[in-house]
mmCIF file of C-alpha atoms and ligand atoms in Angstrom:
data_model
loop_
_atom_site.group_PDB
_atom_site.id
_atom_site.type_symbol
_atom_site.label_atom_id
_atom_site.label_comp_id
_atom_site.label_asym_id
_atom_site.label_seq_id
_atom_site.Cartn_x
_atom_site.Cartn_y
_atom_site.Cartn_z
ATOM 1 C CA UNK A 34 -27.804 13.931 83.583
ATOM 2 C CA UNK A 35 -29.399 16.943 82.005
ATOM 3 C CA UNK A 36 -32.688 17.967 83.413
ATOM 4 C CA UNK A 37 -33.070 21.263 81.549
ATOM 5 C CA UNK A 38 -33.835 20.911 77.547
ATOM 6 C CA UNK A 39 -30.599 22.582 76.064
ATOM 7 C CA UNK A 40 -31.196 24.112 72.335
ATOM 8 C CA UNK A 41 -29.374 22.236 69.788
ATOM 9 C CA UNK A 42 -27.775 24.938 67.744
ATOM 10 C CA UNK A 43 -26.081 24.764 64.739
ATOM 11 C CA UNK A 44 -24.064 27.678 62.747
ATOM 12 C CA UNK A 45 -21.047 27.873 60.233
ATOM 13 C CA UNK A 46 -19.163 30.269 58.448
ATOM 14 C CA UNK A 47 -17.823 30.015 54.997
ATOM 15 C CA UNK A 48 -13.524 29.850 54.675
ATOM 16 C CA UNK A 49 -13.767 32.374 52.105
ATOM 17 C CA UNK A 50 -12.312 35.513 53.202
ATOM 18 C CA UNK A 51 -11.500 36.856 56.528
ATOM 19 C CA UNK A 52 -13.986 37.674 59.084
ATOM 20 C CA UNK A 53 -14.083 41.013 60.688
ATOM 21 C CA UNK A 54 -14.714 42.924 63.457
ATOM 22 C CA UNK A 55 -18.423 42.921 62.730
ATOM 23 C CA UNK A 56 -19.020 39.127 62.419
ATOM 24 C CA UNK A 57 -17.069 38.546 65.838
ATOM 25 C CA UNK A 58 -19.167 41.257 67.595
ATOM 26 C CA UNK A 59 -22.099 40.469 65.892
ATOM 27 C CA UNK A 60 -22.060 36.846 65.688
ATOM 28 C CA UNK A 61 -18.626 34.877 66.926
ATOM 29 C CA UNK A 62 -19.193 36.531 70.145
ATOM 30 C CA UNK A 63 -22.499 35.109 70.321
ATOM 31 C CA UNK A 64 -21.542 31.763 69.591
ATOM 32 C CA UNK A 65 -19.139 31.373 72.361
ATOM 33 C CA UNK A 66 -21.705 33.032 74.966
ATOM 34 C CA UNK A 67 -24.586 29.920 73.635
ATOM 35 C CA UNK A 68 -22.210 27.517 74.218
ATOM 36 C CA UNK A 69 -21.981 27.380 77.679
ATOM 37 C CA UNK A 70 -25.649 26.303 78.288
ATOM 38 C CA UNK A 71 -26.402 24.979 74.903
ATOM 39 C CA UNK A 72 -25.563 21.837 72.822
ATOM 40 C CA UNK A 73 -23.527 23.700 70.235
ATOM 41 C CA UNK A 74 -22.006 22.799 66.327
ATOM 42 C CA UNK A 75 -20.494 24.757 64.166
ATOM 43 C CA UNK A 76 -18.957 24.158 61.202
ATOM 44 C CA UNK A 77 -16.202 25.757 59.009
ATOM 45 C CA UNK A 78 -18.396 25.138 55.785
ATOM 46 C CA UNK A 79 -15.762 24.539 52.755
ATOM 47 C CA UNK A 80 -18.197 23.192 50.523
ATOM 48 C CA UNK A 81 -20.608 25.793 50.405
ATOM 49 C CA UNK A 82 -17.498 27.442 49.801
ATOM 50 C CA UNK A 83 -17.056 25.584 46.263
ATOM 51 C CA UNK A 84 -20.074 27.548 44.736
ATOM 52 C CA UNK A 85 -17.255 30.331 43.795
ATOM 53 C CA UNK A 86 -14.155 29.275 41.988
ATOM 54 C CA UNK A 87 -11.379 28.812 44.764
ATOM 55 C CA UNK A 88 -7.750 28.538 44.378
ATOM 56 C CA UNK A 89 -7.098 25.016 45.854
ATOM 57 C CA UNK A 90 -4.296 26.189 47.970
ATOM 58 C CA UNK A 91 -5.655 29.189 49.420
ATOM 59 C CA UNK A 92 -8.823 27.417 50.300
ATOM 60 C CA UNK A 93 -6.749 24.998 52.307
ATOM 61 C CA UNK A 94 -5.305 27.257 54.139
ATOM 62 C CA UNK A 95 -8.184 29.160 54.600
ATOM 63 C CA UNK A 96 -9.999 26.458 56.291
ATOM 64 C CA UNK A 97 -7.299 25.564 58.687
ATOM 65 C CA UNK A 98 -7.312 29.534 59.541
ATOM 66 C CA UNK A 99 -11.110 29.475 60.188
ATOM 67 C CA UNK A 100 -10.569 26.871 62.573
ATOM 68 C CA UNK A 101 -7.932 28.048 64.165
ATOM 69 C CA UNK A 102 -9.706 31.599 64.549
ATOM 70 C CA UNK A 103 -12.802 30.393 66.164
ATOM 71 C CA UNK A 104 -10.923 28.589 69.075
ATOM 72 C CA UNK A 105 -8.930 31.765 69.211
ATOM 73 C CA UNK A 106 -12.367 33.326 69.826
ATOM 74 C CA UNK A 107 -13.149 30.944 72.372
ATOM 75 C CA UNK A 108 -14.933 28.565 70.766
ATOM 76 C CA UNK A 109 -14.105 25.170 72.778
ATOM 77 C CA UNK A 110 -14.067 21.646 71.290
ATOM 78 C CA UNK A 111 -14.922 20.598 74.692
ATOM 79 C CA UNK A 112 -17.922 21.934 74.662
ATOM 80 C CA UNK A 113 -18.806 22.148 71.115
ATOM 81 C CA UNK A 114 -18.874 19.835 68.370
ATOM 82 C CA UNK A 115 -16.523 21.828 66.099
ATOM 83 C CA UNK A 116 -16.033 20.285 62.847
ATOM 84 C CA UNK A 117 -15.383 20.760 58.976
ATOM 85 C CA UNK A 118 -18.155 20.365 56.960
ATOM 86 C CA UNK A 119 -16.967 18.238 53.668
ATOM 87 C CA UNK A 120 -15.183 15.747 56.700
ATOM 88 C CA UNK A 121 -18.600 14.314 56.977
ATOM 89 C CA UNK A 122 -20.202 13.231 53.875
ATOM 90 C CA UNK A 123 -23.835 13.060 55.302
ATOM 91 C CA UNK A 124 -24.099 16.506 54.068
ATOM 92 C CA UNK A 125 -23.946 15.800 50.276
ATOM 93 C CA UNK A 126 -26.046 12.887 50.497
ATOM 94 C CA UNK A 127 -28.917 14.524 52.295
ATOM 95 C CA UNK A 128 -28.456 17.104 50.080
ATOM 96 C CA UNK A 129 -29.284 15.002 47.131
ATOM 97 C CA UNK A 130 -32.341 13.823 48.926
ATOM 98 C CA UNK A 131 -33.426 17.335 49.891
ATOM 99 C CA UNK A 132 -32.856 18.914 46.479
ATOM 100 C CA UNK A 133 -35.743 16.132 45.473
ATOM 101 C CA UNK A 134 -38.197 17.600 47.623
ATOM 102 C CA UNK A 135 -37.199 21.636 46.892
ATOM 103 C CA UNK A 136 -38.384 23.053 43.834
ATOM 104 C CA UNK A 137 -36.927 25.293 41.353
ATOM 105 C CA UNK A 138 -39.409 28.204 41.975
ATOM 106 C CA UNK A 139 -38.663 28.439 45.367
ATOM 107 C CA UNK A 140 -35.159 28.536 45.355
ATOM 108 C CA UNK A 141 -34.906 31.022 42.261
ATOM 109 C CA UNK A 142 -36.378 33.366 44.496
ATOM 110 C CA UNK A 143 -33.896 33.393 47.174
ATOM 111 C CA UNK A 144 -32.144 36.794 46.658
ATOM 112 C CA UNK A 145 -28.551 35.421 47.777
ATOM 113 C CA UNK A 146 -28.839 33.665 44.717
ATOM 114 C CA UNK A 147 -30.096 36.669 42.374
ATOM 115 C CA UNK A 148 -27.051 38.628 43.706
ATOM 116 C CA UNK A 149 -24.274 35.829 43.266
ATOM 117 C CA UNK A 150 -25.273 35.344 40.197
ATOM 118 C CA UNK A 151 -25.294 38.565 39.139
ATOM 119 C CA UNK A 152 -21.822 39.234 40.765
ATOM 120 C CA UNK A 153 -20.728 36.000 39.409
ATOM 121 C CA UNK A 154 -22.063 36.451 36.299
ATOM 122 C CA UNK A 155 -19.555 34.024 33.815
ATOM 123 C CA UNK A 156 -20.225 30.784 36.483
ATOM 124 C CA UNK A 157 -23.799 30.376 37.466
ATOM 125 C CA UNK A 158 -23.536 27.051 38.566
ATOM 126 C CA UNK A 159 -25.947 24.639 40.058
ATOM 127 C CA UNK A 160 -24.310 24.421 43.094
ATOM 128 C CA UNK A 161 -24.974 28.023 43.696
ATOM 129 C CA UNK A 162 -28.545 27.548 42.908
ATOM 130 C CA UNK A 163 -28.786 24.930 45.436
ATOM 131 C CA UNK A 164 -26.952 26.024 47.898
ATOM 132 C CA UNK A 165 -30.068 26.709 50.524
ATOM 133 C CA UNK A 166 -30.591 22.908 49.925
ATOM 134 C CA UNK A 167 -26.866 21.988 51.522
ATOM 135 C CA UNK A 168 -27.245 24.653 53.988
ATOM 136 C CA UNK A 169 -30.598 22.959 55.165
ATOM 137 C CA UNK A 170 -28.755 19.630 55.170
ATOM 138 C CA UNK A 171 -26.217 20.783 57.298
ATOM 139 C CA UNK A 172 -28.713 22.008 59.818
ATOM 140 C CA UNK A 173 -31.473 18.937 59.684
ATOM 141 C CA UNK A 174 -28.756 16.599 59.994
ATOM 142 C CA UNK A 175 -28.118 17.583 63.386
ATOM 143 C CA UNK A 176 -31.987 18.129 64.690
ATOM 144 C CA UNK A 177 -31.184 21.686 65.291
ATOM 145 C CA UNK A 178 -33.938 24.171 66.409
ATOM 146 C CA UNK A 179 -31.619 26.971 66.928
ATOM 147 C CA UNK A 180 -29.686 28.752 64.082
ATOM 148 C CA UNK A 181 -27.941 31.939 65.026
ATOM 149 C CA UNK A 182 -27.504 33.577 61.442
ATOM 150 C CA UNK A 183 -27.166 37.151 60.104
ATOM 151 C CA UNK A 184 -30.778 38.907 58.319
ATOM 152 C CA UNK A 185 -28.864 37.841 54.795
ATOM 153 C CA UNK A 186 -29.200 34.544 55.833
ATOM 154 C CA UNK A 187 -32.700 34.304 57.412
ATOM 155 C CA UNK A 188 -34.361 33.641 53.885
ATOM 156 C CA UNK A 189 -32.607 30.309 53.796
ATOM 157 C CA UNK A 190 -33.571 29.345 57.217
ATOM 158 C CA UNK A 191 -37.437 29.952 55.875
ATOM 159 C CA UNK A 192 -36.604 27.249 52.864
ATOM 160 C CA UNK A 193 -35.096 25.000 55.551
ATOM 161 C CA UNK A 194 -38.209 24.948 57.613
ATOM 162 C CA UNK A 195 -40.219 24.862 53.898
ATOM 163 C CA UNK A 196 -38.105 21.664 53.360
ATOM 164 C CA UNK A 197 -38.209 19.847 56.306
ATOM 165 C CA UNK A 198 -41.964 20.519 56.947
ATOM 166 C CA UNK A 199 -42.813 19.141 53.155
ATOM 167 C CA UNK A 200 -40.788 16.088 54.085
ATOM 168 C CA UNK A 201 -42.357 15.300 57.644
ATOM 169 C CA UNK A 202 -45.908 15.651 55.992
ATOM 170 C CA UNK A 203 -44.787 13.127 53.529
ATOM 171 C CA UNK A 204 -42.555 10.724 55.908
ATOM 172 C CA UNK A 205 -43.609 11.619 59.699
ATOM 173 C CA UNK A 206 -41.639 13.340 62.406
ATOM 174 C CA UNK A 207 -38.281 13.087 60.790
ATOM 175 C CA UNK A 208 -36.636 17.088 61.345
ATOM 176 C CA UNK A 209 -36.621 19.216 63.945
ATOM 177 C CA UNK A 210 -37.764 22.318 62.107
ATOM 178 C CA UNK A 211 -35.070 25.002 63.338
ATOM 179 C CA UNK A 212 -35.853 28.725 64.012
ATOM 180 C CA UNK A 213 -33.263 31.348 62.746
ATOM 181 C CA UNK A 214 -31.767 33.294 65.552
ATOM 182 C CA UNK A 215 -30.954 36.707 65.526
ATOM 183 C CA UNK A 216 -28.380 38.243 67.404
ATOM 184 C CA UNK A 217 -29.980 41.214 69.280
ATOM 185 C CA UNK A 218 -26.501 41.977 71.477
ATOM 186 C CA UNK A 219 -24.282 44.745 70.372
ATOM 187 C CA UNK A 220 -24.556 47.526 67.706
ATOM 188 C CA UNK A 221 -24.346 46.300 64.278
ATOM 189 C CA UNK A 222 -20.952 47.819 63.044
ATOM 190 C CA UNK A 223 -20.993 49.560 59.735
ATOM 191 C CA UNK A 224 -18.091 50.191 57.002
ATOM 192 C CA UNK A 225 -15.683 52.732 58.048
ATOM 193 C CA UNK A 226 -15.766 53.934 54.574
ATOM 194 C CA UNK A 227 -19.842 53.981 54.335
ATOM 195 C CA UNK A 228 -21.059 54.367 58.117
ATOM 196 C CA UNK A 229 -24.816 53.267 56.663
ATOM 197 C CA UNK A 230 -23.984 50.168 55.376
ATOM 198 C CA UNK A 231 -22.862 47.540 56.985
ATOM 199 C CA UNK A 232 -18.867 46.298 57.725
ATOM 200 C CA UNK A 233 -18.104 43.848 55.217
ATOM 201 C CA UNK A 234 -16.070 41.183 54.626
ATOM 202 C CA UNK A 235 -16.271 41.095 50.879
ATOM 203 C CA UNK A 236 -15.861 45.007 50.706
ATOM 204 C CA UNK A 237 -14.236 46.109 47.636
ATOM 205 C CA UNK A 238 -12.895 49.076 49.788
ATOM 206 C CA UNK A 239 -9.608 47.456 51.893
ATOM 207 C CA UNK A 240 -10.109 50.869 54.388
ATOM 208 C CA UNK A 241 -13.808 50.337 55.010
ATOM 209 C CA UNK A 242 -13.138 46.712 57.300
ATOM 210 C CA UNK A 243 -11.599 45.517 60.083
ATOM 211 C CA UNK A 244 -10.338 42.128 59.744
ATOM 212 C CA UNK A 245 -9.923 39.941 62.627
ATOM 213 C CA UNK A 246 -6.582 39.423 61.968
ATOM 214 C CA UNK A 247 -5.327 42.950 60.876
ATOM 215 C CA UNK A 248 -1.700 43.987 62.255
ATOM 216 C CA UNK A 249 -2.186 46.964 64.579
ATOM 217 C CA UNK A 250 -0.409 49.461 61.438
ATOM 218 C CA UNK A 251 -3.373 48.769 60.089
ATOM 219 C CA UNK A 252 -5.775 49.271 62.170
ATOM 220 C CA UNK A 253 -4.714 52.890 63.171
ATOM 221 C CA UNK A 254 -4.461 53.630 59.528
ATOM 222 C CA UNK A 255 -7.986 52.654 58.607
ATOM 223 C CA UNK A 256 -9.297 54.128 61.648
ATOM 224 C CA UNK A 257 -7.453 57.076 60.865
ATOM 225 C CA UNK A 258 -9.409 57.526 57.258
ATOM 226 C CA UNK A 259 -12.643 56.094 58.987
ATOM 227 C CA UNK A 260 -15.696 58.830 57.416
ATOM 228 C CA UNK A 261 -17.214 60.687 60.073
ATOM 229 C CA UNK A 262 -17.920 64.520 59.394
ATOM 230 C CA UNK A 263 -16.931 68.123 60.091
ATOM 231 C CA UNK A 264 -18.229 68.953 62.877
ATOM 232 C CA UNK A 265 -15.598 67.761 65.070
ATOM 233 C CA UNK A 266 -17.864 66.631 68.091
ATOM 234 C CA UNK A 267 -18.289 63.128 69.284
ATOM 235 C CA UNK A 268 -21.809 63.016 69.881
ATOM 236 C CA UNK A 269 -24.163 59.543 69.284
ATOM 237 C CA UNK A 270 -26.973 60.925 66.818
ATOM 238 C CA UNK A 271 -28.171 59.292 63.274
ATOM 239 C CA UNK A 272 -27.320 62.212 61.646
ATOM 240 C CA UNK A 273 -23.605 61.609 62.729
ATOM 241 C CA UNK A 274 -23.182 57.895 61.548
ATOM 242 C CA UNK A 275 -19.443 57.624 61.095
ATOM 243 C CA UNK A 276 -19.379 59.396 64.607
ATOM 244 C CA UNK A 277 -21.819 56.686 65.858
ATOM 245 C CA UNK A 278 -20.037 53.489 64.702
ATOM 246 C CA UNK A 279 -16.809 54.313 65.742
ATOM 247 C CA UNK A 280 -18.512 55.062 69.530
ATOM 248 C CA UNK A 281 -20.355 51.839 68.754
ATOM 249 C CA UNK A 282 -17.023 50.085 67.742
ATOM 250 C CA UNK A 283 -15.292 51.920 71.295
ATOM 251 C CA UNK A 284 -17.864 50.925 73.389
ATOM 252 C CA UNK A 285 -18.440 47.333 72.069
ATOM 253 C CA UNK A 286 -14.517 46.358 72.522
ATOM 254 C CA UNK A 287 -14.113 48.565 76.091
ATOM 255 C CA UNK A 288 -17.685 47.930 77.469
ATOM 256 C CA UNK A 289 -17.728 51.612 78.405
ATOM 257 C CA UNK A 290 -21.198 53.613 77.867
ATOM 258 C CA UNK A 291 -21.957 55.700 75.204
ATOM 259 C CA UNK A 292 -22.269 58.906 77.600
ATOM 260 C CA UNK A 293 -19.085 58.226 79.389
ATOM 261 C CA UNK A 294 -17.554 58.146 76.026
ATOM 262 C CA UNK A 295 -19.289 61.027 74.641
ATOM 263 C CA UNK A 296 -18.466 63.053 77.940
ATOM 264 C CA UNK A 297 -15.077 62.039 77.802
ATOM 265 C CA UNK A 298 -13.967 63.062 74.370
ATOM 266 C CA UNK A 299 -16.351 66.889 74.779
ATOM 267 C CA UNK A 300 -14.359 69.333 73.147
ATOM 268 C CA UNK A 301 -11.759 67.338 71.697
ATOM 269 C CA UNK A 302 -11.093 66.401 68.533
ATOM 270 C CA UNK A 303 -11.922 63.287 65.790
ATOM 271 C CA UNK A 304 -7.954 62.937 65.611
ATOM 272 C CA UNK A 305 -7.975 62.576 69.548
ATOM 273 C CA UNK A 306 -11.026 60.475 69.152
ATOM 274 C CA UNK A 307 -9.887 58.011 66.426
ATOM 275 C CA UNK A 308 -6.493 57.228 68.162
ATOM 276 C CA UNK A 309 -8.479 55.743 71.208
ATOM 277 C CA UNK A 310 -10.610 53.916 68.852
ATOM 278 C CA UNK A 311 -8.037 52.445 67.076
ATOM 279 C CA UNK A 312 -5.523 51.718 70.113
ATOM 280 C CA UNK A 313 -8.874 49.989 71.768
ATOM 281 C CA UNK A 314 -9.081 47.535 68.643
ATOM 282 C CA UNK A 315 -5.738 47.017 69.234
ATOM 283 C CA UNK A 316 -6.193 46.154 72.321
ATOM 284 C CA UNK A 317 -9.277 43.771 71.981
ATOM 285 C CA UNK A 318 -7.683 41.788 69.223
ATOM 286 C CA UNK A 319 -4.385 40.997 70.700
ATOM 287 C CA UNK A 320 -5.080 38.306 72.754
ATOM 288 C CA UNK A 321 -7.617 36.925 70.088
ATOM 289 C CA UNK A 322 -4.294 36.752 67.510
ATOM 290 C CA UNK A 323 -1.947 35.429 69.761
ATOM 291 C CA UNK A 324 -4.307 32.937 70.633
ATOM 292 C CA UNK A 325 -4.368 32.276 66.888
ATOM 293 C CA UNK A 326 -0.929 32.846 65.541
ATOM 294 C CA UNK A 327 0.212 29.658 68.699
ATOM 295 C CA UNK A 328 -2.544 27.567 67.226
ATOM 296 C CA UNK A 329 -1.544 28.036 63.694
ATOM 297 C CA UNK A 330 1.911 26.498 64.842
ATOM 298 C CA UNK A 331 0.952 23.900 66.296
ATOM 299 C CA UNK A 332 -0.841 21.901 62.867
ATOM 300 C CA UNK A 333 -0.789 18.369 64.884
ATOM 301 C CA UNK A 334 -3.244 19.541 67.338
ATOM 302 C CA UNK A 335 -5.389 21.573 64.787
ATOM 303 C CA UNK A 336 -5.600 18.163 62.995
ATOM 304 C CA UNK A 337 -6.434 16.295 66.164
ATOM 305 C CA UNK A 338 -9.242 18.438 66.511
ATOM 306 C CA UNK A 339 -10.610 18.856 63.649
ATOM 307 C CA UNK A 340 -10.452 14.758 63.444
ATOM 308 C CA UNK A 341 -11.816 14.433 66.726
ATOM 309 C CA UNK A 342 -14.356 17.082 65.549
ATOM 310 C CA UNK A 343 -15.473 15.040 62.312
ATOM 311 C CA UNK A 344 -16.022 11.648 64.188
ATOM 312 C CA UNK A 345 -18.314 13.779 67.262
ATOM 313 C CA UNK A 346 -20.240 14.656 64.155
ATOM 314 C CA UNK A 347 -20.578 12.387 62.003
ATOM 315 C CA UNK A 348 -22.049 10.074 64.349
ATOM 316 C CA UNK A 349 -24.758 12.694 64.840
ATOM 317 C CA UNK A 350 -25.291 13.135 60.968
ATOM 318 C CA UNK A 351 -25.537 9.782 60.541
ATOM 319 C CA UNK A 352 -28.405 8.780 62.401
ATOM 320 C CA UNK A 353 -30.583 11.179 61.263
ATOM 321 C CA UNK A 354 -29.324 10.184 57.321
ATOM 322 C CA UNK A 355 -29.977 6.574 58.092
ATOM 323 C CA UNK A 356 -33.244 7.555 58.855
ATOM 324 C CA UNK A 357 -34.361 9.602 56.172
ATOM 325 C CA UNK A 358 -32.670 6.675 53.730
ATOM 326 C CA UNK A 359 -34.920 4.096 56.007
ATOM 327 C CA UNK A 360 -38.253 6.549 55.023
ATOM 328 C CA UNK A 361 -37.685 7.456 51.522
ATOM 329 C CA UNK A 362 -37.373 3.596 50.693
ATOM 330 C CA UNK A 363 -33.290 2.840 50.118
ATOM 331 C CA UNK A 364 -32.435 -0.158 51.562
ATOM 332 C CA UNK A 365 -29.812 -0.295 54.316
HETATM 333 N N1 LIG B 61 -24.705 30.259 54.216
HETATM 334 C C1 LIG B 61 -24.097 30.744 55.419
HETATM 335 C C2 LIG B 61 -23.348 32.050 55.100
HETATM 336 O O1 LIG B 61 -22.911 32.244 53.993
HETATM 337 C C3 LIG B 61 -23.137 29.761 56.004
HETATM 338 C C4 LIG B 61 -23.832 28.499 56.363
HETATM 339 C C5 LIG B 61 -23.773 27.327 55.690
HETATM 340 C C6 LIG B 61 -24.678 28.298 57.495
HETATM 341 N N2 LIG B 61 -24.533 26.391 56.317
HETATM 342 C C7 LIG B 61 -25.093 26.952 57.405
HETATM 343 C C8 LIG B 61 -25.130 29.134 58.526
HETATM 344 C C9 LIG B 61 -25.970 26.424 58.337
HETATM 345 C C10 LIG B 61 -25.991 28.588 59.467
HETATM 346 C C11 LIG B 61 -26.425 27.249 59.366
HETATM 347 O O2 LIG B 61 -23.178 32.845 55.995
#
C-alpha cells in the first residue's frame, strides 16, 4: 500500500507538429523524472488538435508518432497511464457540462485564443474559443492537482481552477482544483535563429529548431548557421545570447558545467565550438530515435498500448463524469 500521498499529475501535448529539443529538455524530461514517485497521465491530445484544420492522414500518423516518441523518451505505460485523448469520450461530455458553467468574457480574454485567431484568421471556430474548457476537462476528469505546463499555458490552468471552483460552490467537493507546474530544471532553450526568443515548434524559420527527430545532416547544418556574434569567444553573458544557448544546449545534453565548457573552448573558435554542439545533439538523440524508429515498426504493440492505455483511463474519467452527471441532475 501507499503511505505517502503521491500527486496526481496530468499533462498532454498536442500531435500537431514535431516537438523539439526545447519541449524534451524543458518539459518531456520532466515528465519522465515525476513519474517515478508520482501517479502520472498524459495524454497525446488529438482533439484539441481539431481546433486547426488537419489533414486526416497526417494527423493519424501524427498521433501514433507522439506516442511512440514519448515512450522513446522514457515515458513507461507501466507506470503511467498513457493514453489518447478522443479514445475516451468523457472528455467531450464534461466538456459540454463545463462550457455551461464558463462564460464568454472569461474565455475571450485568454490570449492563446486572441493569437490563434489572429493567425488563423479565415476559421475562428468555436472549438478554438473553447478550447480552455476541454483542456480543463481533461484535467478535472482525472482529480489532478499537479499540471506540469509551459508559461503559454498557465492562463488556462487559472480558468481550470475558475471552473472547477464555480462548480464545487454550486455542487460540493466535486474537483480537485489542480495547480500549474512549472518546470524550474534546465535552461530554457531559445531559437537558433533568434537566441531571445524561445525554440519553437511552430517556427516559420526550419534553421531556428531542433526537432526531436532531426537526422544528424541536419542537425550539424542548423547548428552550423545557429546566430551567435563576432566576437569569436565562448563566454556565458546576456549580451552573448546565441553564445549562451548553444552552451545552454551543450551543457543540458552532456551535463558538463558552464565553466568547464567555457574553459574548454578559450581561444578557439565558434566553428570549433558549434561542431561539439552539434555532434553532442547527435549524440543525445540517438538512442531517443532508435528507441522510436523500433517502436514505430512494431504498430501491434503501439496499438496494445494505446488500448490498454484508453481502458486504464477511462475508468478513471468515468467516475468522476458519473458524478458530476449524478450533481447537475441527469439521471443515470
Ligand atoms: N493546451 C496544451 C498545449 O497546447 C495541451 C493540453 C491539452 C494540456 N490539455 C491539457 C496540457 C491538459 C496540460 C493539461 O500545450
Amino acid at each position: 500500500m501507499e503511505e505517502k500521498k503521491r500527486n496526481i499529475i496530468f499533462s498532454g501535448a498536442q500531435p500537431t507538429s514535431e516537438l523539439t529539443l526545447g519541449n524534451y529538455l524543458g518539459a518531456i524530461k520532466n515528465w519522465v523524472a515525476l513519474q517515478e514517485e508520482n501517479d502520472c497521465i498524459f495524454s497525446v491530445v488529438d482533439m484539441h488538435a481539431l481546433t486547426v484544420r488537419q489533414d486526416p492522414k497526417k494527423l493519424r500518423e501524427r498521433i501514433i508518432e507522439l506516442l511512440a516518441l514519448y515512450m522513446a523518451c522514457g515515458i513507461d505505460p507501466n507506470k503511467s497511464v498513457l493514453f489518447v485523448q478522443s479514445h475516451v469520450s468523457a472528455h467531450a461530455e464534461l466538456a459540454w457540462i463545463l462550457n455551461c458553467f464558463t462564460y464568454m468574457g472569461e474565455l475571450s480574454r485568454m490570449t492563446q485564443f486572441k493569437d490563434k485567431s489572429q493567425k488563423h484568421a479565415d476559421n475562428i471556430n468555436a472549438g478554438l474559443f473553447t478550447y480552455p474548457v476541454l483542456m480543463a476537462a481533461d484535467i478535472l476528469l482525472y482529480q489532478a492537482n499537479l499540471i506540469p505546463v509551459g508559461v503559454d499555458q498557465m492562463q488556462h490552468i487559472e480558468i481550470t481552477r475558475d471552473i472547477a471552483q464555480r462548480f464545487n460552490a454550486i455542487y460540493g467537493d466535486v474537483f480537485t482544483i489542480p495547480e500549474g507546474y512549472l518546470s524550474k530544471t534546465g535552461a530554457k532553450i531559445m531559437s537558433l535563429a533568434e537566441p531571445t526568443k524561445k525554440m519553437s515548434k511552430s517556427d516559420d524559420n526550419a534553421n531556428a529548431t531542433i526537432f526531436l527527430t532531426d537526422e544528424p545532416d541536419a542537425i550539424v547544418r542548423k547548428l552550423k548557421r545557429a546566430v551567435t556574434d563576432s566576437e569569436a569567444l565562448v563566454a556565458y553573458r546576456e549580451d552573448k545570447p546565441g553564445v549562451m544557448n548553444l552552451i545552454n544546449i551543450l551543457s543540458a545534453v552532456t551535463g558538463e558545467g558552464v565553466e568547464s565548457i567555457e574553459a574548454r573552448f578559450a581561444g578557439r573558435g565558434y566553428g570549433d565550438f558549434k561542431a561539439e554542439v552539434a555532434q553532442a545533439v547527435v549524440e543525445f538523440l540517438r538512442p531517443m530515435q532508435e528507441k522510436r524508429k523500433a517502436l514505430l515498426q512494431d504498430r501491434a504493440y503501439l496499438e496494445q498500448i494505446y488500448r490498454e492505455g484508453a481502458e486504464k483511463a477511462r475508468a478513471r474519467a468515468d467516475r468522476t463524469l458519473r458524478k458530476v452527471y449524478k450533481k447537475v441532475g441527469f439521471v443515470l
